[in-house]
XYZ file of C-alpha atoms in Angstrom:
285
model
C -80.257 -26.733 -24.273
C -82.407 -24.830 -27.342
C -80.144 -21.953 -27.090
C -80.971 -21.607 -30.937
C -84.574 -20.258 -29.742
C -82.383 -17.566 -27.922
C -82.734 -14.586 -30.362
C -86.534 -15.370 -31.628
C -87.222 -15.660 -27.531
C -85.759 -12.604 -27.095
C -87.903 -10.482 -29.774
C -91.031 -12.242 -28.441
C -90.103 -11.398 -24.650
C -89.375 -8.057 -25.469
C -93.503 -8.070 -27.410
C -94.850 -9.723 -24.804
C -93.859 -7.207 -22.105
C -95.547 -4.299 -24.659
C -98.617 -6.087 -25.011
C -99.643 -8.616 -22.553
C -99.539 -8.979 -19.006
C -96.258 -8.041 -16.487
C -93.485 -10.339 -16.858
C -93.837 -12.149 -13.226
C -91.968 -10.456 -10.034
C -88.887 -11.990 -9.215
C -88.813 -14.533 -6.813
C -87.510 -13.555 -3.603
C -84.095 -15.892 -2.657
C -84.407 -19.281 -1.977
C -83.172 -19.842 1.688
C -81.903 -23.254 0.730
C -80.964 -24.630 -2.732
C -83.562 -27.341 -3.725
C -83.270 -30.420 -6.445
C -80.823 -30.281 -9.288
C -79.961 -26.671 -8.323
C -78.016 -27.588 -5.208
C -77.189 -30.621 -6.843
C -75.102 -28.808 -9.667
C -74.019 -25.913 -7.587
C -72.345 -28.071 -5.110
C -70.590 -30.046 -8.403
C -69.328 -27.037 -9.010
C -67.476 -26.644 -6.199
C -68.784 -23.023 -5.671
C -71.486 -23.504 -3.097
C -69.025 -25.132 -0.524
C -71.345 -27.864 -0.264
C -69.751 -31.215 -0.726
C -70.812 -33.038 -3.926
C -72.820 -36.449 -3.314
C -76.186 -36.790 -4.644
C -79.043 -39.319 -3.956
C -79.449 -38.872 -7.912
C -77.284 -37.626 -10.107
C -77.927 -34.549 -12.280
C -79.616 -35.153 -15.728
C -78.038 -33.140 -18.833
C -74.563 -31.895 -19.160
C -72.160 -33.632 -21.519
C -69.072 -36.096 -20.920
C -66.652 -33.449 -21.969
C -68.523 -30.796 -19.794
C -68.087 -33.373 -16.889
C -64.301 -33.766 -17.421
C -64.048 -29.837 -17.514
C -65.587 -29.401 -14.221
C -63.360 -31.746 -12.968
C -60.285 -29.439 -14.200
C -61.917 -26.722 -11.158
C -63.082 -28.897 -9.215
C -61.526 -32.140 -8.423
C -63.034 -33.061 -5.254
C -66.002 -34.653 -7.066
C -64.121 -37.151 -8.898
C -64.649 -39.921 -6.547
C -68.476 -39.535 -7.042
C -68.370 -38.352 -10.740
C -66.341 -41.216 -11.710
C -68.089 -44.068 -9.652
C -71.659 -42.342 -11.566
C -70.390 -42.619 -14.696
C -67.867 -45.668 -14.787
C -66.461 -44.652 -18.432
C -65.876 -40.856 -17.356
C -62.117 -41.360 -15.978
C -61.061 -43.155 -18.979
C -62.748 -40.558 -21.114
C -61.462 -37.635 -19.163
C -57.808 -38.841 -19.516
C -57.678 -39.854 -23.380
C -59.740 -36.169 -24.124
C -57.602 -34.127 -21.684
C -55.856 -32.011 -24.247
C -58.926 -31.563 -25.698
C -60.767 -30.252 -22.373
C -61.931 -26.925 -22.043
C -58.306 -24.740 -20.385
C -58.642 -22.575 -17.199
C -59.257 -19.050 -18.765
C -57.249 -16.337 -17.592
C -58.199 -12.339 -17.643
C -57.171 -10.537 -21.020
C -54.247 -8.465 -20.588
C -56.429 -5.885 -22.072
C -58.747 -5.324 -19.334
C -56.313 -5.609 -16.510
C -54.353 -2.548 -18.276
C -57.686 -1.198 -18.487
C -58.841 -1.528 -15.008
C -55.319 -0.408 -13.639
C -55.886 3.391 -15.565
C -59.499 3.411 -15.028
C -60.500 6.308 -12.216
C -61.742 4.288 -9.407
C -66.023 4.729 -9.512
C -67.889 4.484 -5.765
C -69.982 1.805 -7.112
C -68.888 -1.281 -9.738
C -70.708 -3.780 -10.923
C -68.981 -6.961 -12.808
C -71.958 -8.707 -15.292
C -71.890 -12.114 -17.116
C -73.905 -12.469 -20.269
C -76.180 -15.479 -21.264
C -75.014 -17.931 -23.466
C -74.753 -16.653 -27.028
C -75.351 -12.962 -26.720
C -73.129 -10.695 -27.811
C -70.847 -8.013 -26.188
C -68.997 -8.140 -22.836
C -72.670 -7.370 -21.263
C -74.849 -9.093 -23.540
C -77.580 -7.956 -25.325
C -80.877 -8.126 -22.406
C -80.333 -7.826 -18.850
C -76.637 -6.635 -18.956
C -77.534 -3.344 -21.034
C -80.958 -2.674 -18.860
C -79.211 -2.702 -15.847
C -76.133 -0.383 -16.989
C -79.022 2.194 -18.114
C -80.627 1.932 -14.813
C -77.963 2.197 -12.514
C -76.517 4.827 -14.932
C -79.552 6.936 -14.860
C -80.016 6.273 -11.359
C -76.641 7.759 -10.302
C -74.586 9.706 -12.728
C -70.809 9.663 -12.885
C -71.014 6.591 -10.031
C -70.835 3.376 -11.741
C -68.413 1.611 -13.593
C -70.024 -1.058 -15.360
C -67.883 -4.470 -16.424
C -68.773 -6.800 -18.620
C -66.914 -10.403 -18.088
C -65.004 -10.574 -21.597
C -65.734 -14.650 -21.480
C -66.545 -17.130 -23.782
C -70.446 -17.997 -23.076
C -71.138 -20.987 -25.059
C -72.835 -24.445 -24.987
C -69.751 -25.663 -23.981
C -69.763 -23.451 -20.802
C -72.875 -24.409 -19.612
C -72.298 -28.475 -19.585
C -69.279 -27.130 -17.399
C -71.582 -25.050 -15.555
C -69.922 -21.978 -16.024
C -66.283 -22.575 -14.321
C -64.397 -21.086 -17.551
C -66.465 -17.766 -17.477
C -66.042 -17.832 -13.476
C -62.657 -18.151 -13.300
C -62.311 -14.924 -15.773
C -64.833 -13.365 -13.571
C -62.931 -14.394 -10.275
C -59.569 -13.031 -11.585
C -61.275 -9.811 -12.494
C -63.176 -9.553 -9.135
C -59.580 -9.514 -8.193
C -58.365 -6.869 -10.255
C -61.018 -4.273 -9.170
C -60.656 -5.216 -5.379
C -57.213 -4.645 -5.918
C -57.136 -1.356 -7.714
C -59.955 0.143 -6.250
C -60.315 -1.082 -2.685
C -62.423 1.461 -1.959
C -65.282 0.493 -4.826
C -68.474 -1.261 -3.637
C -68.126 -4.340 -5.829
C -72.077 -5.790 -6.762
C -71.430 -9.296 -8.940
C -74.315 -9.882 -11.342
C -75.213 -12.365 -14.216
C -77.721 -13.871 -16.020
C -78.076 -17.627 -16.960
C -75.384 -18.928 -17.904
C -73.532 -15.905 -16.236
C -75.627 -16.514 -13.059
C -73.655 -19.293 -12.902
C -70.253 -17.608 -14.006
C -71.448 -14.743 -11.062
C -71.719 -17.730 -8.661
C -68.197 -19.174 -9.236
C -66.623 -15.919 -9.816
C -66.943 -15.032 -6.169
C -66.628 -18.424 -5.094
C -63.384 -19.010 -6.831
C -61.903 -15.758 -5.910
C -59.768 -14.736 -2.954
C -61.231 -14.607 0.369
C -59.540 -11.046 0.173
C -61.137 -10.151 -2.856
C -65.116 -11.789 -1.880
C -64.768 -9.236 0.666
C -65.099 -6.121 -1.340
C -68.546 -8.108 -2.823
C -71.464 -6.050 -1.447
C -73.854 -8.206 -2.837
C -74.678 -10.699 -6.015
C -77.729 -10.546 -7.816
C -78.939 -12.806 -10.450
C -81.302 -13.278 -13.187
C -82.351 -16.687 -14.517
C -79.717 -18.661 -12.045
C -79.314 -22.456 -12.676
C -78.058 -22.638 -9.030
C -80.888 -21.017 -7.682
C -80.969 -20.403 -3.819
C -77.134 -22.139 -3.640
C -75.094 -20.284 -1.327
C -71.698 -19.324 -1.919
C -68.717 -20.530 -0.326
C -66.374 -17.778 1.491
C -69.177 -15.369 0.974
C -71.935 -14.416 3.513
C -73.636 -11.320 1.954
C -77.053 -11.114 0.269
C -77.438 -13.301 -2.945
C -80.902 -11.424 -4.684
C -82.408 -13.811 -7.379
C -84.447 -13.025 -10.112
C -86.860 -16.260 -11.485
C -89.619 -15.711 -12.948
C -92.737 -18.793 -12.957
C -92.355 -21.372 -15.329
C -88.333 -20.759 -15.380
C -87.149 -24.667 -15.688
C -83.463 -23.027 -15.878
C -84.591 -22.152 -11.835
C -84.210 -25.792 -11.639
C -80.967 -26.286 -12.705
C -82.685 -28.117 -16.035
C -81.442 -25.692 -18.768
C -84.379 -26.084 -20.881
C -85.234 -22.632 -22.523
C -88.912 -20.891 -22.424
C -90.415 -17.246 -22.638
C -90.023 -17.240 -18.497
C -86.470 -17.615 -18.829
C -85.991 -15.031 -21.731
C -88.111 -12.405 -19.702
C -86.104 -10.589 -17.233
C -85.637 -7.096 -19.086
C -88.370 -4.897 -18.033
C -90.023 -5.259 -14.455
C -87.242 -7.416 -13.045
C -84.525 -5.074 -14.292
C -85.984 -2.338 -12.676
C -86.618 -3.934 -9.262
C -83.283 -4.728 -9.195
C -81.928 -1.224 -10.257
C -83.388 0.497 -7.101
C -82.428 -3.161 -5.050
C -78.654 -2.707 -6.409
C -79.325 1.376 -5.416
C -80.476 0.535 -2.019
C -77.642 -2.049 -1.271
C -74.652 -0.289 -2.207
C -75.812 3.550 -0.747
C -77.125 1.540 2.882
């Protein structure tokens, strides 16, 4: 993935949107995952949808392979007769795998004294931006919301590691952060309306985060809305509510492919706000 293009992209989304034409509307939901999308999704184990593909996904690494097998192990069968080296690999690299991340202390103790808000939205970050919300769609959206009701959000970044490394494992150790602090909020503040959110990478992360969660805990989720989502139109297992997806044309990341354009680095702006007043509407119906 050219995630090295990722902060001249970003300058040149940001110029295009001042002096061209509108970024392109966001693509309403897929009803059904197409192509590599489902294909990946369902790898992941966070779609529900058993994992046996006509053709196997391109991309992804060895190493990224034997870390989704850490989450989810029903695909070895299939992984493993793919790729007839993988077992042997997975089992001499296994201390070397990428860990199941847990929740930082930190922001459990922080959650746990936090005043309970009526709205609270949980955001994954792309891979390689900075802060727990990132550095493009995670800030627009905390201004929106923010502006849009006063005093009635708390925003959450996912404080997870979003890397290279995350993607080939198609974001299971940013969900499984994101999962345990779904978790945390539904626990401490059953009352919150809980919106999950994320952009590429932390599309996926948003994905798995509910997926991987407690039933008990999905349930607070009043609805997931992504931005740039590599499991595009996948549903989510244990989880019936609306799934609102943001792709803009020319988006090859839409396809589960990962390869990085202007489309995919163009969601701040139009889409942002459409999904302000969409995120507005959803939690205040």
């Amino acid at each position: 993935m050219a995630v090295r293009l990722l902060r001249l992209g970003v300058v040149l989304a940001f110029a295009a949107q001042a002096f061209s034409t509108p970024t392109p509307k966001g693509l309403p939901r897929r009803q059904e995952c197409a192509g590599q999308s489902c294909t990946i999704a369902a790898l992941s184990g966070s779609s529900g949808q058993p994992y046996g593909p006509s053709v196997a996904p391109t991309g992804g690494s060895d190493a990224g392979d034997c870390c989704i097998l850490t989450y989810n192990p029903s695909a070895a069968s299939v992984l493993f007769a793919e790729k007839p080296a993988l077992q042997a690999e997975c089992a001499a690299t296994k201390s070397k795998m990428v860990q199941k991340r847990e929740l930082d202390s930190n922001v459990i103790e922080n959650i746990k004294r936090a005043a309970c808000a009526p709205y609270t939205l949980i955001f994954a970050r792309g891979t390689t931006e900075i802060g727990t919300l990132g550095e493009t769609v995670g800030p627009a959206l905390s201004l929106g919301l923010n502006l849009a009701a006063p005093g009635k959000w708390s925003i959450q970044g996912v404080n997870y590691q979003a890397t290279v490394d995350g993607d080939n494992c198609l974001g299971l150790p940013g969900g499984s952060i994101a999962a345990q602090q779904l978790e945390q909020v539904a626990s401490s503040c059953p009352s919150t309306k809980i919106v999950m959110s994320g952009y590429s990478e932390g599309a996926m992360v948003a994905h798995n985060g509910v997926a991987y969660a407690s039933q008990a805990a999905a349930s607070h989720v009043t609805g997931v809305v992504v931005f740039g989502d590599p499991f595009n139109g996948a549903p989510i297992r244990n989880y019936q509510g609306p799934i609102q997806t943001y792709c803009n044309t020319g988006d090859e990341v839409c396809d589960g492919e990962f390869n990085i354009s202007l489309a995919h680095l163009a969601y701040v702006g139009i889409d942002t706000t459409e999904a302000v007043a969409y995120i507005s509407n959803l939690v205040q119906s």
